[in-house]
Amino acid sequence: VYCDKIRHLVDPPPPHLAGRISFHRLNIKNDSRLEGLIKMADLTINLAAICTPADYNTRPLDTIYSNFIDALPVVKYCSENSKRLIHFSTCEVYGKTIGSFLPKDHPLRKEAEFYVLTEDESPCIFGPIVKQRWSYACAKQLIERLVFAEGAENGLEFTIVRPFNWIGPRMDFIPGVDGPSEGVPRVLACFSNNLLRREPLKLVDGGESQRTFVYIKDAIEAVLLMIENPARANGHIFNVGNPDNEVTVRELAEMMTEVYAKVSGEPPLEEPVVDVSAKEFYGEGYDDSDKRIPDMTLINKQLGWNPKTPLKDLLETTLT
């Protein structure tokens, strides 16, 4: 449990936050202080998780425990003490899209209902058990079901957040620079690491998977609306993403190479990308979702939220 990313807010807090922050460094799975802290609070927001794809099939037990077993006491204490809970899940609970099972040239692949992901309608389709990459999504889905059940049976006031690739400054670690010295971070930090080291960006299986990216500042605005509007947020699951910022991972690599050259003044590499297999990059048991496009109807209807920042702008802010 490290707090490097927020050290500037807590050690010591800046003047405008003095007296407003009480920081407790603890591990939620084995600290007796947890229930007391939840009892003191009006609202609990649970973001504790192992949520790095490289860990899902190399540390599946830690991933399952972190995202399900270790989260159980938080849900339990909130329910028993009538405390509101905002629980962070993931867009990965959707798994694979229906469209991914159709032939690549099938006309239905272009129909939105086969690839746009809707909170209360889209099925959650995971790969086989031997593909341990889905250990994360499965654990996250099960804790969502538990939270929902606590709401239905015991009156827990809850909101579930499904982030779709939030990115921005301090959002991940770069090995040997900040955070853990080893390991494989998420895609934006992986590419940033390659750019800083003047290495080709590694595209897993050709970088054909499609993703949407939302700027962290926009996403935090959505969470603030959930906090400030409990009557409109309670009992709902919300996608928080930006469907306008959809790219393939290969396109993301090309954009980041261009933006980094602009902000750093360094010329791009002659060979900026290199293809690697999923097995080579992530190890045995990796699988992937093809496309993640969030339906934003519900959060717009309930909270009036829409993302604002275009992908190139948020990449420039993040890489600067």
Coordinates of C-alpha atoms in Angstrom, one line a residue:
V1 CA 0.0 0.0 0.0
Y2 CA 1.8 3.1 -1.2
C3 CA 0.6 6.7 -1.3
D4 CA 3.2 8.3 -3.6
K5 CA 0.5 9.8 -5.9
I6 CA -1.2 11.7 -3.2
R7 CA 1.8 12.6 -1.0
H8 CA 1.5 16.2 -2.0
L9 CA -2.0 16.3 -0.5
V10 CA -1.2 14.7 2.8
D11 CA 2.4 15.1 3.8
P12 CA 1.7 17.8 4.9
P13 CA -1.6 19.0 3.3
P14 CA -1.4 22.3 1.4
P15 CA -2.9 25.3 3.2
H16 CA -6.3 25.1 1.4
L17 CA -6.7 21.5 2.6
A18 CA -5.4 21.9 6.1
G19 CA -8.0 20.6 8.6
R20 CA -10.1 19.1 5.8
I21 CA -8.1 15.8 5.3
S22 CA -7.5 13.0 7.8
F23 CA -5.3 10.4 6.1
H24 CA -5.1 6.8 7.4
R25 CA -2.8 4.4 5.6
L26 CA -4.2 0.9 5.9
N27 CA -4.9 -2.4 4.1
I28 CA -8.7 -2.9 4.0
K29 CA -8.4 -6.7 4.2
N30 CA -6.9 -6.9 7.6
D31 CA -7.2 -3.6 9.5
S32 CA -9.5 -3.3 12.5
R33 CA -9.8 0.5 12.0
L34 CA -11.9 0.0 8.8
E35 CA -15.4 -0.3 10.4
G36 CA -14.8 2.6 12.7
L37 CA -13.8 4.9 9.8
I38 CA -16.9 3.9 7.8
K39 CA -19.1 4.6 10.9
M40 CA -17.6 8.1 11.1
A41 CA -18.3 8.9 7.5
D42 CA -21.4 10.0 5.7
L43 CA -20.2 8.3 2.5
T44 CA -17.7 5.6 1.6
I45 CA -16.1 5.6 -1.9
N46 CA -14.3 2.3 -2.5
L47 CA -11.6 2.4 -5.1
A48 CA -9.3 -0.3 -3.6
A49 CA -8.4 -2.9 -6.2
I50 CA -5.7 -4.6 -8.2
C51 CA -6.6 -3.3 -11.6
T52 CA -3.6 -3.7 -13.9
P53 CA -4.2 -6.2 -16.8
A54 CA -0.7 -7.6 -16.5
D55 CA -1.7 -9.0 -13.1
Y56 CA -4.9 -10.7 -14.0
N57 CA -3.4 -13.9 -15.3
T58 CA -0.1 -13.8 -13.5
R59 CA -1.6 -13.0 -10.1
P60 CA -5.2 -14.4 -10.4
L61 CA -5.6 -15.2 -6.7
D62 CA -4.5 -11.8 -5.6
T63 CA -6.8 -10.2 -8.2
I64 CA -9.8 -12.2 -7.1
Y65 CA -9.2 -11.6 -3.4
S66 CA -8.5 -7.9 -4.0
N67 CA -11.6 -7.2 -6.0
F68 CA -14.1 -9.5 -4.3
I69 CA -13.0 -11.0 -0.9
D70 CA -11.3 -7.9 0.4
A71 CA -14.2 -5.7 -0.7
L72 CA -16.8 -7.7 1.3
P73 CA -16.2 -6.0 4.6
V74 CA -16.6 -2.5 3.1
V75 CA -20.0 -3.4 1.7
K76 CA -21.0 -5.2 4.9
Y77 CA -20.0 -2.3 7.2
C78 CA -21.8 0.2 4.9
S79 CA -25.0 -1.9 4.9
E80 CA -25.0 -2.6 8.6
N81 CA -24.3 1.0 9.6
S82 CA -26.7 2.5 7.0
K83 CA -23.9 4.4 5.2
R84 CA -24.0 5.3 1.6
L85 CA -21.5 3.5 -0.7
I86 CA -20.1 4.5 -4.1
H87 CA -18.3 1.4 -5.3
F88 CA -15.9 1.5 -8.2
S89 CA -16.2 -1.4 -10.6
T90 CA -14.9 -1.6 -14.2
C91 CA -16.0 -1.6 -17.8
E92 CA -14.4 -5.0 -18.0
V93 CA -17.5 -6.5 -16.4
Y94 CA -19.1 -6.5 -19.8
G95 CA -16.4 -8.8 -21.1
K96 CA -16.7 -9.5 -24.9
T97 CA -19.3 -7.8 -27.1
I98 CA -21.9 -9.8 -28.9
G99 CA -20.5 -8.5 -32.1
S100 CA -17.1 -10.1 -31.4
F101 CA -18.7 -13.5 -32.0
L102 CA -19.9 -12.6 -35.5
P103 CA -17.7 -13.0 -38.6
K104 CA -15.6 -9.9 -39.2
D105 CA -17.5 -9.1 -42.4
H106 CA -20.9 -9.7 -40.9
P107 CA -23.2 -6.6 -41.5
L108 CA -24.6 -6.8 -37.9
R109 CA -21.2 -5.9 -36.5
K110 CA -22.1 -2.3 -37.5
E111 CA -25.3 -2.3 -35.5
A112 CA -24.9 -0.5 -32.2
E113 CA -26.8 -3.1 -30.2
F114 CA -24.0 -5.6 -30.9
Y115 CA -21.2 -3.5 -29.5
V116 CA -22.5 -0.5 -27.5
L117 CA -22.5 -1.4 -23.7
T118 CA -25.6 -0.5 -21.7
E119 CA -25.6 -0.7 -17.9
D120 CA -28.9 -2.5 -17.3
E121 CA -29.2 -4.4 -20.6
S122 CA -25.9 -5.6 -22.0
P123 CA -24.9 -9.2 -21.1
C124 CA -21.6 -9.9 -19.4
I125 CA -19.7 -12.4 -21.6
F126 CA -16.4 -13.8 -20.4
G127 CA -13.8 -16.1 -21.9
P128 CA -13.2 -19.7 -20.7
I129 CA -11.8 -20.4 -17.2
V130 CA -8.4 -21.2 -18.6
K131 CA -8.1 -17.6 -19.7
Q132 CA -7.4 -16.2 -16.3
R133 CA -7.4 -12.7 -17.6
W134 CA -11.1 -12.7 -16.8
S135 CA -10.5 -13.3 -13.1
Y136 CA -10.7 -9.5 -12.6
A137 CA -13.9 -9.0 -14.5
C138 CA -15.6 -11.9 -12.9
A139 CA -14.6 -10.8 -9.3
K140 CA -15.8 -7.3 -10.1
Q141 CA -19.1 -8.5 -11.5
L142 CA -19.7 -10.7 -8.4
I143 CA -19.1 -7.8 -6.0
E144 CA -21.5 -5.7 -8.1
R145 CA -24.1 -8.4 -7.7
L146 CA -23.5 -8.4 -3.9
V147 CA -23.8 -4.6 -3.6
F148 CA -27.0 -4.7 -5.7
A149 CA -28.4 -7.5 -3.5
E150 CA -27.6 -5.6 -0.3
G151 CA -29.6 -2.7 -1.7
A152 CA -32.5 -5.0 -2.6
E153 CA -32.6 -6.9 0.6
N154 CA -31.2 -4.6 3.3
G155 CA -31.7 -1.1 1.9
L156 CA -28.1 -0.2 1.2
E157 CA -27.8 3.1 -0.6
F158 CA -25.3 2.5 -3.3
T159 CA -24.0 3.7 -6.7
I160 CA -21.7 1.6 -8.9
V161 CA -19.2 3.3 -11.2
R162 CA -18.0 1.5 -14.3
P163 CA -14.9 3.5 -15.6
F164 CA -14.0 3.3 -19.2
N165 CA -10.3 3.9 -19.4
W166 CA -9.8 7.1 -17.3
I167 CA -6.5 8.7 -18.1
G168 CA -4.6 11.8 -17.0
P169 CA -1.5 12.9 -15.0
R170 CA -0.5 10.6 -12.1
M171 CA -3.0 7.9 -13.2
D172 CA -0.5 5.1 -13.4
F173 CA 3.1 4.2 -12.7
I174 CA 6.1 4.2 -14.9
P175 CA 8.5 1.4 -13.8
G176 CA 11.7 2.8 -12.4
V177 CA 10.4 6.4 -12.4
D178 CA 7.4 6.4 -10.0
G179 CA 5.4 3.7 -8.1
P180 CA 6.6 0.1 -8.4
S181 CA 10.0 -0.4 -9.9
E182 CA 8.9 -3.5 -11.8
G183 CA 5.7 -4.7 -13.5
V184 CA 3.6 -3.8 -16.6
P185 CA 1.3 -0.8 -16.1
R186 CA -1.8 -0.1 -18.3
V187 CA -1.6 0.9 -21.9
L188 CA -1.1 4.7 -21.6
A189 CA 1.8 4.3 -19.0
C190 CA 3.3 1.4 -21.1
F191 CA 3.4 3.6 -24.1
S192 CA 4.7 6.6 -22.1
N193 CA 7.5 4.4 -20.7
N194 CA 8.5 3.4 -24.2
L195 CA 8.5 7.0 -25.4
L196 CA 10.6 8.2 -22.5
R197 CA 13.1 5.4 -23.2
R198 CA 13.1 6.0 -26.9
E199 CA 11.9 2.4 -27.5
P200 CA 9.2 1.3 -30.0
L201 CA 5.7 1.1 -28.6
K202 CA 4.7 -2.6 -28.2
L203 CA 1.3 -3.4 -29.8
V204 CA -0.2 -6.6 -28.4
D205 CA -1.6 -8.8 -31.2
G206 CA -1.3 -5.9 -33.6
G207 CA -3.1 -3.3 -31.5
E208 CA -6.5 -4.1 -33.1
S209 CA -8.5 -3.9 -29.9
Q210 CA -10.7 -0.7 -29.7
R211 CA -11.0 1.4 -26.6
T212 CA -12.5 4.7 -25.5
F213 CA -10.6 7.1 -23.3
V214 CA -11.9 9.8 -20.9
Y215 CA -10.0 12.6 -19.2
I216 CA -9.7 12.2 -15.5
K217 CA -11.0 15.7 -14.8
D218 CA -14.2 15.0 -16.8
A219 CA -14.6 11.7 -14.9
I220 CA -14.2 13.3 -11.5
E221 CA -16.9 15.8 -12.4
A222 CA -19.2 12.8 -12.9
V223 CA -18.3 11.3 -9.5
L224 CA -19.0 14.7 -7.8
L225 CA -22.4 14.7 -9.4
M226 CA -23.0 11.3 -7.9
I227 CA -21.9 12.5 -4.5
E228 CA -24.0 15.7 -4.6
N229 CA -27.2 14.1 -6.0
P230 CA -27.9 10.9 -4.0
A231 CA -31.6 10.8 -4.9
R232 CA -30.7 10.7 -8.6
A233 CA -27.7 8.4 -8.2
N234 CA -28.7 5.8 -5.6
G235 CA -29.5 2.4 -6.9
H236 CA -27.9 3.0 -10.3
I237 CA -24.9 1.6 -12.2
F238 CA -23.2 4.3 -14.3
N239 CA -20.9 4.0 -17.3
V240 CA -18.3 6.8 -17.1
G241 CA -16.5 7.2 -20.4
N242 CA -16.3 9.1 -23.6
P243 CA -17.6 7.3 -26.7
D244 CA -16.3 10.1 -28.9
N245 CA -12.7 9.2 -28.0
E246 CA -12.7 5.8 -29.6
V247 CA -9.5 4.5 -31.2
T248 CA -7.7 1.2 -31.8
V249 CA -4.7 0.6 -29.6
R250 CA -2.6 1.1 -32.7
E251 CA -4.2 4.4 -33.4
L252 CA -3.6 5.4 -29.8
A253 CA 0.1 4.5 -30.2
E254 CA 0.4 6.7 -33.4
M255 CA -1.3 9.6 -31.6
M256 CA 0.9 9.4 -28.6
T257 CA 4.0 9.3 -30.7
E258 CA 2.9 12.4 -32.5
V259 CA 1.9 14.2 -29.3
Y260 CA 5.1 13.2 -27.5
A261 CA 7.2 14.6 -30.3
K262 CA 5.3 17.9 -30.1
V263 CA 5.6 18.3 -26.3
S264 CA 9.2 16.9 -25.9
G265 CA 10.8 18.4 -29.1
E266 CA 12.3 15.0 -29.8
P267 CA 12.0 13.5 -33.3
P268 CA 9.8 10.3 -33.6
L269 CA 11.6 7.0 -33.9
E270 CA 12.0 5.6 -37.4
E271 CA 10.2 2.5 -36.3
P272 CA 7.8 3.8 -33.7
V273 CA 5.8 0.5 -33.1
V274 CA 6.5 -3.2 -32.9
D275 CA 4.0 -6.1 -32.8
V276 CA 4.2 -8.6 -29.9
S277 CA 1.9 -11.5 -29.1
A278 CA -0.3 -11.4 -26.0
K279 CA 1.4 -14.5 -24.6
E280 CA 4.8 -12.8 -25.0
F281 CA 3.7 -9.6 -23.4
Y282 CA 1.2 -10.8 -20.7
G283 CA 2.0 -14.5 -20.3
E284 CA -0.1 -17.6 -20.5
G285 CA -3.8 -17.2 -20.0
Y286 CA -4.4 -13.8 -21.5
D287 CA -7.5 -12.9 -23.5
D288 CA -9.0 -9.6 -24.5
S289 CA -12.2 -7.8 -25.2
D290 CA -12.5 -6.5 -28.8
K291 CA -14.3 -3.2 -28.3
R292 CA -15.7 -1.1 -25.4
I293 CA -18.1 1.6 -26.3
P294 CA -20.2 3.0 -23.4
D295 CA -23.8 3.9 -23.7
M296 CA -24.0 7.3 -21.9
T297 CA -27.8 7.6 -21.9
L298 CA -28.4 6.8 -18.2
I299 CA -25.8 9.1 -16.6
N300 CA -26.9 11.9 -18.9
K301 CA -30.5 11.4 -18.0
Q302 CA -29.9 11.0 -14.2
L303 CA -27.1 13.5 -13.7
G304 CA -26.8 15.6 -16.8
W305 CA -23.2 14.6 -17.3
N306 CA -21.4 14.5 -20.6
P307 CA -17.6 14.2 -21.2
K308 CA -15.9 17.2 -22.8
T309 CA -12.2 16.7 -23.5
P310 CA -11.1 15.3 -27.0
L311 CA -8.5 12.6 -27.0
K312 CA -5.7 14.6 -28.5
D313 CA -6.1 17.3 -25.9
L314 CA -6.1 15.0 -23.0
L315 CA -3.1 13.1 -24.4
E316 CA -1.2 16.4 -24.7
T317 CA -2.1 17.4 -21.1
T318 CA -1.1 14.0 -19.8
L319 CA 2.2 13.8 -21.6
T320 CA 3.3 17.3 -20.9

